mmCIF file of C-alpha atoms in Angstrom:
data_model
loop_
_atom_site.group_PDB
_atom_site.id
_atom_site.type_symbol
_atom_site.label_atom_id
_atom_site.label_comp_id
_atom_site.label_asym_id
_atom_site.label_seq_id
_atom_site.Cartn_x
_atom_site.Cartn_y
_atom_site.Cartn_z
ATOM 1 C CA MET M 1 15.284 -15.377 13.417
ATOM 2 C CA THR M 2 13.862 -11.864 13.015
ATOM 3 C CA THR M 3 10.070 -11.852 12.995
ATOM 4 C CA VAL M 4 7.250 -9.367 12.551
ATOM 5 C CA ASP M 5 3.690 -9.592 13.826
ATOM 6 C CA LEU M 6 0.994 -9.586 11.139
ATOM 7 C CA ARG M 7 -2.778 -9.710 11.441
ATOM 8 C CA ILE M 8 -4.907 -12.337 9.734
ATOM 9 C CA VAL M 9 -7.330 -10.255 7.656
ATOM 10 C CA ASP M 10 -8.958 -13.242 5.962
ATOM 11 C CA LYS M 11 -9.155 -17.003 6.464
ATOM 12 C CA ALA M 12 -10.875 -19.046 3.788
ATOM 13 C CA SER M 13 -11.245 -22.598 2.526
ATOM 14 C CA ALA M 14 -9.344 -23.210 -0.725
ATOM 15 C CA ALA M 15 -10.099 -26.955 -1.057
ATOM 16 C CA ASP M 16 -10.877 -29.968 1.114
ATOM 17 C CA GLY M 17 -8.303 -29.800 3.894
ATOM 18 C CA VAL M 18 -6.703 -26.556 2.680
ATOM 19 C CA VAL M 19 -7.183 -23.077 4.131
ATOM 20 C CA THR M 20 -5.675 -19.783 3.072
ATOM 21 C CA LEU M 21 -4.518 -17.033 5.403
ATOM 22 C CA THR M 22 -4.245 -13.464 4.139
ATOM 23 C CA LEU M 23 -1.868 -11.461 6.321
ATOM 24 C CA ALA M 24 -1.335 -7.706 6.655
ATOM 25 C CA HIS M 25 0.577 -5.353 8.921
ATOM 26 C CA PRO M 26 -1.641 -4.126 11.792
ATOM 27 C CA ARG M 27 -0.956 -0.509 10.789
ATOM 28 C CA GLY M 28 -1.240 -1.112 7.070
ATOM 29 C CA ASN M 29 2.508 -0.776 6.480
ATOM 30 C CA ARG M 30 4.084 -1.990 3.290
ATOM 31 C CA LEU M 31 5.417 -5.541 3.538
ATOM 32 C CA PRO M 32 8.824 -6.651 2.204
ATOM 33 C CA ASP M 33 8.841 -7.424 -1.505
ATOM 34 C CA TRP M 34 9.036 -11.028 -2.647
ATOM 35 C CA ALA M 35 9.404 -13.000 -5.860
ATOM 36 C CA PRO M 36 7.808 -16.256 -7.067
ATOM 37 C CA GLY M 37 9.094 -19.254 -5.108
ATOM 38 C CA ALA M 38 9.486 -17.345 -1.821
ATOM 39 C CA HIS M 39 8.200 -18.604 1.510
ATOM 40 C CA VAL M 40 7.698 -17.231 5.010
ATOM 41 C CA ASP M 41 8.149 -18.825 8.430
ATOM 42 C CA LEU M 42 4.954 -18.948 10.465
ATOM 43 C CA VAL M 43 5.797 -18.926 14.168
ATOM 44 C CA LEU M 44 3.197 -20.785 16.222
ATOM 45 C CA PRO M 45 2.756 -21.334 19.974
ATOM 46 C CA GLY M 46 5.022 -23.833 21.654
ATOM 47 C CA GLY M 47 7.991 -22.955 19.481
ATOM 48 C CA LEU M 48 6.564 -24.496 16.306
ATOM 49 C CA VAL M 49 7.902 -22.892 13.130
ATOM 50 C CA ARG M 50 6.453 -23.883 9.774
ATOM 51 C CA GLN M 51 7.369 -22.720 6.274
ATOM 52 C CA TYR M 52 4.627 -21.824 3.808
ATOM 53 C CA SER M 53 5.005 -20.628 0.235
ATOM 54 C CA LEU M 54 3.661 -17.214 -0.637
ATOM 55 C CA CYS M 55 0.885 -17.743 -3.166
ATOM 56 C CA GLY M 56 -0.787 -14.355 -3.457
ATOM 57 C CA ASP M 57 -0.151 -11.359 -5.682
ATOM 58 C CA ARG M 58 3.517 -10.405 -5.508
ATOM 59 C CA TYR M 59 2.608 -6.883 -6.680
ATOM 60 C CA ASP M 60 0.272 -6.303 -3.730
ATOM 61 C CA PRO M 61 2.547 -4.494 -1.248
ATOM 62 C CA ARG M 62 0.144 -4.741 1.693
ATOM 63 C CA THR M 63 -0.764 -8.409 2.037
ATOM 64 C CA TYR M 64 0.747 -11.892 1.978
ATOM 65 C CA ARG M 65 -1.237 -15.056 1.283
ATOM 66 C CA VAL M 66 -0.299 -18.594 2.303
ATOM 67 C CA ALA M 67 -2.154 -21.896 1.975
ATOM 68 C CA VAL M 68 -1.991 -24.574 4.654
ATOM 69 C CA LEU M 69 -2.797 -28.250 4.129
ATOM 70 C CA ARG M 70 -4.083 -30.094 7.179
ATOM 71 C CA GLU M 71 -1.561 -32.859 7.913
ATOM 72 C CA PRO M 72 -3.348 -35.568 9.944
ATOM 73 C CA HIS M 73 -0.047 -37.151 10.929
ATOM 74 C CA GLY M 74 1.908 -33.930 11.369
ATOM 75 C CA ARG M 75 3.333 -32.424 14.534
ATOM 76 C CA GLY M 76 0.433 -30.073 15.211
ATOM 77 C CA GLY M 77 1.302 -26.974 13.215
ATOM 78 C CA SER M 78 -1.258 -27.358 10.452
ATOM 79 C CA ALA M 79 -3.935 -28.484 12.923
ATOM 80 C CA PHE M 80 -3.370 -25.315 14.947
ATOM 81 C CA VAL M 81 -3.725 -23.150 11.831
ATOM 82 C CA HIS M 82 -6.923 -24.929 10.801
ATOM 83 C CA ASP M 83 -8.570 -25.189 14.219
ATOM 84 C CA GLU M 84 -7.303 -22.268 16.290
ATOM 85 C CA LEU M 85 -6.469 -19.309 14.064
ATOM 86 C CA SER M 86 -9.165 -16.915 12.907
ATOM 87 C CA ALA M 87 -9.444 -13.614 11.086
ATOM 88 C CA GLY M 88 -8.349 -10.863 13.452
ATOM 89 C CA ASP M 89 -5.694 -12.974 15.183
ATOM 90 C CA THR M 90 -2.047 -11.934 15.141
ATOM 91 C CA VAL M 91 0.773 -14.270 14.074
ATOM 92 C CA SER M 92 4.525 -13.824 13.826
ATOM 93 C CA ILE M 93 6.324 -14.452 10.566
ATOM 94 C CA GLY M 94 9.941 -14.550 9.489
ATOM 95 C CA GLY M 95 11.210 -13.904 5.978
ATOM 96 C CA PRO M 96 10.377 -13.933 3.168
ATOM 97 C CA ARG M 97 13.199 -16.074 1.764
ATOM 98 C CA ASN M 98 13.532 -17.739 -1.614
ATOM 99 C CA ASN M 99 15.258 -21.088 -2.202
ATOM 100 C CA PHE M 100 13.187 -21.823 -5.318
ATOM 101 C CA PRO M 101 13.572 -18.792 -7.593
ATOM 102 C CA LEU M 102 12.117 -18.567 -11.081
ATOM 103 C CA VAL M 103 15.095 -18.152 -13.398
ATOM 104 C CA PRO M 104 14.825 -16.636 -16.902
ATOM 105 C CA ALA M 105 13.823 -19.028 -19.676
ATOM 106 C CA GLY M 106 11.938 -18.944 -22.944
ATOM 107 C CA ARG M 107 9.780 -21.916 -21.950
ATOM 108 C CA TYR M 108 8.583 -23.395 -18.666
ATOM 109 C CA LEU M 109 6.936 -26.636 -17.612
ATOM 110 C CA PHE M 110 5.411 -26.484 -14.147
ATOM 111 C CA ILE M 111 4.387 -29.744 -12.451
ATOM 112 C CA ALA M 112 2.346 -29.475 -9.246
ATOM 113 C CA GLY M 113 1.066 -32.187 -6.951
ATOM 114 C CA GLY M 114 -1.559 -31.217 -4.381
ATOM 115 C CA ILE M 115 -0.440 -28.394 -2.092
ATOM 116 C CA GLY M 116 2.682 -28.137 -4.269
ATOM 117 C CA ILE M 117 0.682 -25.715 -6.396
ATOM 118 C CA THR M 118 1.414 -22.938 -3.885
ATOM 119 C CA PRO M 119 4.936 -21.873 -4.995
ATOM 120 C CA LEU M 120 4.067 -22.520 -8.650
ATOM 121 C CA LEU M 121 0.966 -20.320 -8.738
ATOM 122 C CA PRO M 122 2.946 -17.036 -8.653
ATOM 123 C CA MET M 123 5.421 -18.523 -11.168
ATOM 124 C CA VAL M 124 2.616 -19.182 -13.641
ATOM 125 C CA ARG M 125 1.436 -15.595 -13.269
ATOM 126 C CA GLN M 126 4.959 -14.264 -13.719
ATOM 127 C CA ALA M 127 5.599 -16.406 -16.799
ATOM 128 C CA GLU M 128 2.343 -15.158 -18.323
ATOM 129 C CA LEU M 129 3.268 -11.557 -17.523
ATOM 130 C CA LEU M 130 6.663 -11.978 -19.180
ATOM 131 C CA GLY M 131 5.157 -13.520 -22.301
ATOM 132 C CA ALA M 132 6.996 -16.815 -21.855
ATOM 133 C CA ASP M 133 5.733 -20.094 -23.305
ATOM 134 C CA TRP M 134 4.546 -22.063 -20.289
ATOM 135 C CA ARG M 135 2.485 -25.107 -19.368
ATOM 136 C CA LEU M 136 1.189 -26.325 -16.005
ATOM 137 C CA LEU M 137 0.413 -29.961 -15.211
ATOM 138 C CA TYR M 138 -1.552 -30.075 -11.953
ATOM 139 C CA GLY M 139 -2.345 -33.355 -10.212
ATOM 140 C CA GLY M 140 -4.072 -34.238 -6.964
ATOM 141 C CA ARG M 141 -6.141 -36.924 -5.293
ATOM 142 C CA SER M 142 -9.429 -35.392 -6.486
ATOM 143 C CA ARG M 143 -10.705 -32.064 -7.781
ATOM 144 C CA ALA M 144 -12.169 -31.302 -4.376
ATOM 145 C CA SER M 145 -8.719 -31.572 -2.788
ATOM 146 C CA MET M 146 -6.966 -29.322 -5.342
ATOM 147 C CA ALA M 147 -6.650 -25.682 -4.311
ATOM 148 C CA PHE M 148 -6.930 -22.640 -6.575
ATOM 149 C CA LEU M 149 -8.616 -24.372 -9.507
ATOM 150 C CA ASP M 150 -10.780 -21.274 -9.902
ATOM 151 C CA GLU M 151 -7.615 -19.200 -10.423
ATOM 152 C CA LEU M 152 -6.198 -21.591 -13.024
ATOM 153 C CA ASP M 153 -8.873 -21.475 -15.713
ATOM 154 C CA HIS M 154 -6.396 -21.182 -18.581
ATOM 155 C CA GLU M 155 -5.809 -23.081 -21.799
ATOM 156 C CA ARG M 156 -2.210 -23.774 -20.764
ATOM 157 C CA VAL M 157 -3.269 -25.531 -17.539
ATOM 158 C CA THR M 158 -3.956 -29.282 -17.546
ATOM 159 C CA VAL M 159 -5.746 -30.564 -14.442
ATOM 160 C CA ARG M 160 -5.403 -34.300 -13.817
ATOM 161 C CA PRO M 161 -7.028 -35.571 -10.577
ATOM 162 C CA GLN M 162 -5.853 -39.097 -9.824
ATOM 163 C CA ASP M 163 -9.354 -40.449 -9.197
ATOM 164 C CA GLU M 164 -10.284 -39.463 -12.762
ATOM 165 C CA TYR M 165 -7.072 -39.985 -14.747
ATOM 166 C CA GLY M 166 -4.735 -42.122 -12.668
ATOM 167 C CA LEU M 167 -1.070 -41.201 -12.217
ATOM 168 C CA LEU M 168 0.400 -38.278 -14.154
ATOM 169 C CA ASP M 169 1.936 -39.080 -17.542
ATOM 170 C CA LEU M 170 5.339 -37.706 -16.600
ATOM 171 C CA GLY M 171 7.151 -39.306 -19.525
ATOM 172 C CA GLY M 172 4.844 -37.723 -22.057
ATOM 173 C CA TRP M 173 5.061 -34.289 -20.472
ATOM 174 C CA LEU M 174 8.772 -34.216 -19.712
ATOM 175 C CA GLY M 175 10.002 -35.684 -22.973
ATOM 176 C CA GLU M 176 13.668 -35.090 -23.695
ATOM 177 C CA PRO M 177 15.845 -32.376 -22.118
ATOM 178 C CA ASP M 178 15.505 -29.014 -23.821
ATOM 179 C CA TRP M 179 17.998 -26.222 -23.145
ATOM 180 C CA SER M 180 15.324 -23.584 -23.793
ATOM 181 C CA ARG M 181 12.935 -25.013 -21.180
ATOM 182 C CA LYS M 182 13.063 -25.031 -17.374
ATOM 183 C CA VAL M 183 11.035 -27.594 -15.431
ATOM 184 C CA TYR M 184 9.751 -26.664 -11.964
ATOM 185 C CA CYS M 185 8.139 -29.297 -9.758
ATOM 186 C CA CYS M 186 6.697 -29.205 -6.247
ATOM 187 C CA GLY M 187 4.522 -31.719 -4.453
ATOM 188 C CA PRO M 188 4.634 -34.887 -2.357
ATOM 189 C CA GLU M 189 7.785 -36.977 -2.213
ATOM 190 C CA PRO M 190 6.573 -39.757 -4.575
ATOM 191 C CA LEU M 191 5.944 -37.192 -7.317
ATOM 192 C CA LEU M 192 9.289 -35.483 -6.795
ATOM 193 C CA ALA M 193 11.131 -38.806 -6.780
ATOM 194 C CA ALA M 194 9.367 -39.891 -9.981
ATOM 195 C CA VAL M 195 10.217 -36.635 -11.753
ATOM 196 C CA GLU M 196 13.837 -36.737 -10.595
ATOM 197 C CA ASN M 197 14.137 -40.340 -11.711
ATOM 198 C CA ARG M 198 12.655 -39.498 -15.112
ATOM 199 C CA CYS M 199 15.095 -36.570 -15.487
ATOM 200 C CA ALA M 200 18.170 -38.443 -14.244
ATOM 201 C CA GLY M 201 21.028 -37.697 -16.587
ATOM 202 C CA TRP M 202 19.623 -34.350 -17.731
ATOM 203 C CA PRO M 203 22.057 -31.409 -17.764
ATOM 204 C CA ALA M 204 22.206 -29.560 -14.456
ATOM 205 C CA GLY M 205 19.852 -26.631 -14.104
ATOM 206 C CA LEU M 206 17.000 -27.819 -16.326
ATOM 207 C CA LEU M 207 14.992 -29.260 -13.411
ATOM 208 C CA ARG M 208 14.273 -27.464 -10.155
ATOM 209 C CA THR M 209 12.299 -29.033 -7.311
ATOM 210 C CA GLU M 210 11.130 -27.906 -3.905
ATOM 211 C CA ARG M 211 10.326 -30.173 -0.986
ATOM 212 C CA PHE M 212 8.112 -29.458 1.985
ATOM 213 C CA VAL M 213 9.657 -32.385 3.879
ATOM 214 C CA PRO M 214 13.318 -33.463 3.780
ATOM 215 C CA ALA M 215 14.463 -35.998 1.228
ATOM 216 C CA GLU M 216 15.538 -39.410 2.427
ATOM 217 C CA GLN M 217 19.243 -39.488 3.299
ATOM 218 C CA GLY M 218 21.631 -42.379 3.747
ATOM 219 C CA ALA M 219 24.260 -42.587 6.466
ATOM 220 C CA PRO M 220 26.782 -39.717 6.623
ATOM 221 C CA VAL M 221 30.028 -40.168 4.715
ATOM 222 C CA ARG M 222 32.108 -39.749 7.868
ATOM 223 C CA ALA M 223 31.494 -41.725 11.034
ATOM 224 C CA GLU M 224 34.286 -39.829 12.841
ATOM 225 C CA PRO M 225 34.222 -36.405 14.501
ATOM 226 C CA PHE M 226 35.413 -33.404 12.496
ATOM 227 C CA GLU M 227 36.555 -29.877 13.325
ATOM 228 C CA VAL M 228 34.660 -26.728 12.400
ATOM 229 C CA ALA M 229 36.469 -23.392 12.656
ATOM 230 C CA PHE M 230 34.677 -20.031 12.734
ATOM 231 C CA ALA M 231 36.470 -17.470 10.567
ATOM 232 C CA ARG M 232 34.773 -14.336 11.932
ATOM 233 C CA ALA M 233 33.971 -15.317 15.513
ATOM 234 C CA GLY M 234 37.229 -17.164 16.041
ATOM 235 C CA GLY M 235 37.695 -20.506 17.709
ATOM 236 C CA SER M 236 36.577 -23.950 16.656
ATOM 237 C CA VAL M 237 34.447 -26.872 17.803
ATOM 238 C CA ARG M 238 34.625 -30.629 17.478
ATOM 239 C CA VAL M 239 31.432 -31.986 15.909
ATOM 240 C CA GLN M 240 30.603 -35.464 17.114
ATOM 241 C CA PRO M 241 28.729 -38.205 15.216
ATOM 242 C CA GLY M 242 24.995 -37.610 15.611
ATOM 243 C CA GLN M 243 25.559 -33.941 16.481
ATOM 244 C CA SER M 244 24.740 -31.163 14.038
ATOM 245 C CA ILE M 245 27.122 -28.308 13.299
ATOM 246 C CA LEU M 246 24.293 -26.001 14.372
ATOM 247 C CA ASP M 247 24.082 -27.602 17.819
ATOM 248 C CA ALA M 248 27.857 -27.753 18.205
ATOM 249 C CA ALA M 249 28.111 -24.042 17.403
ATOM 250 C CA ALA M 250 25.328 -23.228 19.875
ATOM 251 C CA ALA M 251 27.090 -25.206 22.609
ATOM 252 C CA ALA M 252 30.161 -23.056 21.962
ATOM 253 C CA GLY M 253 28.102 -19.892 22.420
ATOM 254 C CA LEU M 254 27.707 -19.029 18.728
ATOM 255 C CA ASN M 255 24.165 -18.086 17.720
ATOM 256 C CA VAL M 256 23.303 -19.210 14.174
ATOM 257 C CA LEU M 257 19.877 -18.333 12.809
ATOM 258 C CA SER M 258 17.818 -21.446 12.126
ATOM 259 C CA SER M 259 14.236 -22.503 11.669
ATOM 260 C CA CYS M 260 13.258 -25.900 10.260
ATOM 261 C CA ARG M 261 16.320 -27.938 11.365
ATOM 262 C CA HIS M 262 15.585 -30.345 8.506
ATOM 263 C CA GLY M 263 17.434 -28.707 5.609
ATOM 264 C CA THR M 264 14.334 -27.410 3.846
ATOM 265 C CA CYS M 265 13.937 -23.734 4.776
ATOM 266 C CA GLY M 266 17.354 -22.183 4.093
ATOM 267 C CA THR M 267 17.590 -20.050 7.240
ATOM 268 C CA CYS M 268 20.931 -21.448 8.401
ATOM 269 C CA GLU M 269 22.780 -21.124 5.071
ATOM 270 C CA THR M 270 26.469 -20.546 5.807
ATOM 271 C CA GLY M 271 29.461 -19.828 3.614
ATOM 272 C CA VAL M 272 32.217 -22.459 3.398
ATOM 273 C CA LEU M 273 35.756 -21.031 3.188
ATOM 274 C CA GLU M 274 37.816 -24.234 3.489
ATOM 275 C CA GLY M 275 37.079 -27.943 3.417
ATOM 276 C CA ILE M 276 34.468 -29.988 1.585
ATOM 277 C CA PRO M 277 30.930 -30.108 2.967
ATOM 278 C CA GLU M 278 28.720 -33.162 2.808
ATOM 279 C CA HIS M 279 25.408 -31.717 1.667
ATOM 280 C CA ARG M 280 22.393 -33.347 3.310
ATOM 281 C CA ASP M 281 19.820 -30.648 2.629
ATOM 282 C CA SER M 282 16.822 -30.665 0.281
ATOM 283 C CA ILE M 283 17.516 -27.234 -1.217
ATOM 284 C CA LEU M 284 20.719 -27.051 -3.274
ATOM 285 C CA ASP M 285 20.840 -28.295 -6.851
ATOM 286 C CA ASP M 286 23.699 -30.363 -8.275
ATOM 287 C CA ALA M 287 25.718 -27.365 -9.467
ATOM 288 C CA GLU M 288 25.389 -25.594 -6.123
ATOM 289 C CA ARG M 289 26.458 -28.735 -4.280
ATOM 290 C CA ALA M 290 29.467 -29.146 -6.549
ATOM 291 C CA ALA M 291 30.533 -25.532 -5.913
ATOM 292 C CA GLY M 292 30.888 -26.356 -2.209
ATOM 293 C CA ASP M 293 30.909 -22.694 -1.140
ATOM 294 C CA CYS M 294 27.883 -22.841 1.145
ATOM 295 C CA MET M 295 26.032 -25.354 3.311
ATOM 296 C CA PHE M 296 23.072 -25.679 5.666
ATOM 297 C CA VAL M 297 24.519 -26.374 9.081
ATOM 298 C CA CYS M 298 21.357 -27.830 10.609
ATOM 299 C CA VAL M 299 21.805 -31.088 8.657
ATOM 300 C CA SER M 300 24.919 -31.033 6.468
ATOM 301 C CA ARG M 301 28.286 -32.322 7.628
ATOM 302 C CA SER M 302 31.888 -32.562 6.433
ATOM 303 C CA ARG M 303 33.734 -34.841 4.042
ATOM 304 C CA THR M 304 37.079 -33.555 5.320
ATOM 305 C CA ASP M 305 38.722 -33.474 8.737
ATOM 306 C CA ARG M 306 38.198 -29.728 8.974
ATOM 307 C CA LEU M 307 35.780 -27.075 7.725
ATOM 308 C CA VAL M 308 36.238 -23.319 7.974
ATOM 309 C CA LEU M 309 32.897 -21.501 7.940
ATOM 310 C CA ASP M 310 32.052 -17.852 7.421
ATOM 311 C CA LEU M 311 30.692 -17.446 10.923
#
């Protein structure tokens, strides 16, 4: 993973348990452009790599902004950001990358739960700039826990803290599928599962979701080993049950860029030239899975005896 060192020029509280980091190049250089839905990898001590959505002004070429929720039961990444990092410190980032792009539509419904507001905030701004008809439904445990409320004072935004209103009225907001409207949802797994369940049977492409943690997966389709051939590097490996393609490739001396190793960040996306992948990521939509021309080798496997990858 290629990284660049950026300086923290501001650290601020955005809500209970949420801090924002504003990052800039130490020499004031222009940063790579990004679009709504993009995220960066934050590289922390001890080899921790965490993905955070960019939630600042995409037209500001000099700074990035991310928001970090303290995860009491996490693996230490968010605690380090909250407790150890300060303005003036330097951090390494990779990216930006975008697995959750805002596609053209006449109408948008954005549904955010808690820290899931972060990728949707730039989308709301972009939809407004484009003159699209949009609505945002924003839920959270309480108002105090919901970040960026001061930036969302708009008649098209409906704020529904659970301690005041109960669970979100997803049925009333989602209604029936509408070809002119795209629905974007990001938040905790129960919200995503509820939205996906409510939209089951909708035409592909009308609903897009993004997960910060991998979706629950059943057992792999194949319990037997399978072969993976490398079209550009040459050679092949035998991938054993319980072994990832990523690890099998590394054992054979092939370096594949990776980050999360959970099928959520998109770093290890690889083209599929032959064979049928078993997708076990939390990124691709139904149409992309059906196409079968790419896969994420940190988690996905094979439905056939042999895969040929563009590696």
